[in-house]
Short mmCIF file of C-alpha atoms and ligand atoms in Angstrom, two decimals:
data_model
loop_
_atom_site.label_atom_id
_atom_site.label_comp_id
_atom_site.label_asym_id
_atom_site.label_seq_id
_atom_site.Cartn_x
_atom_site.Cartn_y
_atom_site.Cartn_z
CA UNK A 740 80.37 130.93 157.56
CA UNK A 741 78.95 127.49 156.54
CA UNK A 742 78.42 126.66 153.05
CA UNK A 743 74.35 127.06 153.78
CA UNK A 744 74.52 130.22 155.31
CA UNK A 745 76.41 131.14 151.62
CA UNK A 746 73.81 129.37 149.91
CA UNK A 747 70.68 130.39 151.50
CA UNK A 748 71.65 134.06 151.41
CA UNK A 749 73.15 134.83 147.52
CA UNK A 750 75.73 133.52 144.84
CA UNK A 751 79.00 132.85 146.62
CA UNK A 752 81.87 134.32 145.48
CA UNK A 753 85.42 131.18 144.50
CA UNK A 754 86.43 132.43 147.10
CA UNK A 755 83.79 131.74 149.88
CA UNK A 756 82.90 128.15 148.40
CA UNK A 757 87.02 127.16 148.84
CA UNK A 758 86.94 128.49 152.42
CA UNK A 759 83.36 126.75 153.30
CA UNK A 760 84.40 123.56 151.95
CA UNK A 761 88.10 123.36 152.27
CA UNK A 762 89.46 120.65 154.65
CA UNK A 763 85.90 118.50 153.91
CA UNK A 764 85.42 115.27 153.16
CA UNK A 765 84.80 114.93 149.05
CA UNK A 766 85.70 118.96 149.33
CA UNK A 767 87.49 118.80 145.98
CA UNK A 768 84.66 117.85 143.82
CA UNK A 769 82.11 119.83 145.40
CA UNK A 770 84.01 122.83 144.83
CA UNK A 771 84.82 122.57 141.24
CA UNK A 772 81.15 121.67 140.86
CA UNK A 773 80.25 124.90 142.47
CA UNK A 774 82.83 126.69 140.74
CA UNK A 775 81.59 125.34 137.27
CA UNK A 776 78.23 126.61 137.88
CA UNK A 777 79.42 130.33 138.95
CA UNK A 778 80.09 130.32 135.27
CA UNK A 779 77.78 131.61 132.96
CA UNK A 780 79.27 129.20 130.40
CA UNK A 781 79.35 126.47 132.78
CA UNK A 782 83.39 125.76 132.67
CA UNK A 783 86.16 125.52 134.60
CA UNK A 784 88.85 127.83 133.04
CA UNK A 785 92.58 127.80 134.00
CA UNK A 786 92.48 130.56 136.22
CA UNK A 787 89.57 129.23 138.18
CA UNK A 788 91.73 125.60 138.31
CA UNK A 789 94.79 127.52 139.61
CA UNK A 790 92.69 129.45 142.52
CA UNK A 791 90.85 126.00 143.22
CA UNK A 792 94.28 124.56 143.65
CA UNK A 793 95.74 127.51 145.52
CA UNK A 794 92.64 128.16 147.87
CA UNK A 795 92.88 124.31 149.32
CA UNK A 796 96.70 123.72 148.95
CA UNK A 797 95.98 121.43 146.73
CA UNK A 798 98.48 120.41 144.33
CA UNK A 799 97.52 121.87 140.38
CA UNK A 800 98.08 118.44 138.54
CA UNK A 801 95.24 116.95 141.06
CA UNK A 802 93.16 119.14 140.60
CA UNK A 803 93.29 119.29 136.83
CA UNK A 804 93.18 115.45 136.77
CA UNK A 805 90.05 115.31 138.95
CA UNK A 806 88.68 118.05 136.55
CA UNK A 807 90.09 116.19 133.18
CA UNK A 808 88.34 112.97 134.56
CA UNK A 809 84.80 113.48 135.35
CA UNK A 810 83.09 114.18 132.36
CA UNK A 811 80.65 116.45 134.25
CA UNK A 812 83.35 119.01 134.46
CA UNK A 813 84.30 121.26 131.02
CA UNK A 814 86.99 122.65 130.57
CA UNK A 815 85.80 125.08 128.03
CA UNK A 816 82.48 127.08 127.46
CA UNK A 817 79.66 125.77 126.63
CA UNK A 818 76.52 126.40 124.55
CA UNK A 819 73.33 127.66 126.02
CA UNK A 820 71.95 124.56 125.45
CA UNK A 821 73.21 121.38 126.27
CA UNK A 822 72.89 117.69 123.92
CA UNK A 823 74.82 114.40 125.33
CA UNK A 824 74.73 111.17 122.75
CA UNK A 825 75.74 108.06 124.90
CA UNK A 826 78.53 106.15 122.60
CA UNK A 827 78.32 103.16 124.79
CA UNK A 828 78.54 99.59 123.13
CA UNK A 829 74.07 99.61 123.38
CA UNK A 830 73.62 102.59 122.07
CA UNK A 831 76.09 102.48 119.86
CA UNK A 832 74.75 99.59 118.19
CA UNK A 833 71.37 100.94 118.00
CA UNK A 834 72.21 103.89 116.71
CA UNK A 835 73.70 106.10 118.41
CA UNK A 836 76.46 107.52 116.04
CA UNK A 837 73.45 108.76 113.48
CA UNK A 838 72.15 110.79 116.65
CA UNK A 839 75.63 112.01 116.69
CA UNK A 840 75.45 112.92 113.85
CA UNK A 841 72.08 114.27 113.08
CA UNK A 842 72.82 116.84 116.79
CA UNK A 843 75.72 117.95 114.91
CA UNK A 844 74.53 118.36 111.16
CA UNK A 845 71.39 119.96 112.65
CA UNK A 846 73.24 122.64 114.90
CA UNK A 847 75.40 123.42 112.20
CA UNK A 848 79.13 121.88 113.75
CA UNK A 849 81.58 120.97 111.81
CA UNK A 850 84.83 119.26 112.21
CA UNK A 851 84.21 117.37 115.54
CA UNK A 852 86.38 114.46 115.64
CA UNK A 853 85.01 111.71 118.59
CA UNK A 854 88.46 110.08 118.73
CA UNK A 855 90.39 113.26 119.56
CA UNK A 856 87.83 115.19 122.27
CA UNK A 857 84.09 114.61 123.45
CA UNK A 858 82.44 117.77 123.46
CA UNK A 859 82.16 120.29 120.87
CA UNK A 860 80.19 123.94 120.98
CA UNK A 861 78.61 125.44 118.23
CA UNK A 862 80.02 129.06 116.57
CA UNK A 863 77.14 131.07 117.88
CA UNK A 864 77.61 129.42 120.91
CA UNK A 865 73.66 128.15 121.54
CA UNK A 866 74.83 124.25 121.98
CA UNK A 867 77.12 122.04 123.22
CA UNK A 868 77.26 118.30 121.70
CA UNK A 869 79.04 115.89 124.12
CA UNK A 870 79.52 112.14 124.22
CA UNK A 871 79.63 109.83 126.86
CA UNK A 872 80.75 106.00 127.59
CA UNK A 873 77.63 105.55 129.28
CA UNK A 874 74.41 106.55 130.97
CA UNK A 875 73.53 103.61 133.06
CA UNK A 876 70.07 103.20 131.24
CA UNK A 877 71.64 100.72 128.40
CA UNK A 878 67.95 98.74 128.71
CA UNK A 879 66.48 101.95 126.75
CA UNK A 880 69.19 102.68 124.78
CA UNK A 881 70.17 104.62 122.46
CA UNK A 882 70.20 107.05 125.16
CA UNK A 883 69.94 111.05 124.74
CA UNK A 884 70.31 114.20 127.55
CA UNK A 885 68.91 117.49 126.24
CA UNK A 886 69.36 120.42 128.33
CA UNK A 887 69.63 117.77 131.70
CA UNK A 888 65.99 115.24 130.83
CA UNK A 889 67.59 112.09 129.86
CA UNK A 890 65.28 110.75 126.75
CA UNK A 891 64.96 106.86 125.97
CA UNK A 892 64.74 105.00 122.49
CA UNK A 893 65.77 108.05 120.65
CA UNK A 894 65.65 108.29 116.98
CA UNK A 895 66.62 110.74 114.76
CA UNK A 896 63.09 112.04 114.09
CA UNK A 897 62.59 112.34 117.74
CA UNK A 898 66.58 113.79 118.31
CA UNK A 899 65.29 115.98 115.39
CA UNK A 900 62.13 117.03 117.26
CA UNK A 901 64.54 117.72 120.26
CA UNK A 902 66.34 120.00 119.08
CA UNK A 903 64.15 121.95 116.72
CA UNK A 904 61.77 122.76 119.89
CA UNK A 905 64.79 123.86 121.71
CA UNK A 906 64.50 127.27 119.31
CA UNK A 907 67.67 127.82 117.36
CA UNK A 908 68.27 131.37 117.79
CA UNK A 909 66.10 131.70 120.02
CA UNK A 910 64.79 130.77 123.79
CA UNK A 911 63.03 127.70 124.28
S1 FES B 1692 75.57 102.35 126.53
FE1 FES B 1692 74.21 104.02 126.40
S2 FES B 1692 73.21 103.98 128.33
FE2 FES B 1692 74.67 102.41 128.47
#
């Protein structure tokens, strides 16, 4: 079965996406990408690594460094909602790590440590707060993603704005 015929008719199961994309050029990557978003928390968990790696006779350690070196990937679950704060050199320098820290204050996280992980989920689970080196948009910086819309110039009034619309404890 190709990987459209999956597609076109319902969710595919792991299983299905390693056997329609197995042998492929760039399979690898596609199928942890499809994997993550089985996921209802959008992660890659240890069990789905080890079936990733078993399904395409792949060896674990590649796999998990292909997974540990994309940031796209997560390795744990994440929030309903999603918040990225560039820490590049721009946006650091115009502002960035108050955006950091206004996402975080504002969603109620405590105890993330930017030198020891980049992503951290909130306790009821409704956001994740990630960094990243770098968007590519360093010309607008500092540079925001909310829930996947990349936003320019932020500041914390407008971060603030952001997130207040995205209805804590509640839908958007
Ligand atoms: S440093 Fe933030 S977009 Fe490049």
């Amino acid at each position: 079965m190709s990987s459209t015929a999956i597609m076109k008719n319902r969710v595919p199961s792991l299983d299905e996406i390693i056997e329609a994309r197995k042998g492929k050029a760039g399979a690898l990557l596609g199928i942890l990408e499809d994997a993550q978003g089985l996921e209802e928390h959008r992660y890659l968990s240890e069990d789905t690594l080890r079936r990733i790696a078993l399904g395409t006779g792949t060896p674990l350690s590649t796999v998990y460094s292909v997974a540990t070196f994309y940031s796209f990937f997560n390795l744990a679950p994440q929030g309903k909602h999603s918040i990225v704060v560039c820490r590049g050199t721009a946006c650091h320098t115009r502002g960035s790590l108050e955006l950091l820290e206004t996402a975080l204050a504002r969603l109620g996280i405590d105890g993330f440590r930017e030198d020891e992980c980049n992503s951290i989920t909130s306790l009821d689970a409704f956001a994740s707060v990630r960094t990243v080196a770098c968007f590519g948009q360093c010309a607008l910086a500092p540079v925001v993603e909310v829930d996947g819309t990349l936003h320019s110039r932020v500041t914390v009034g407008k971060l603030a704005s952001l997130i207040s619309k995205l209805g804590k404890g509640g839908d958007k």
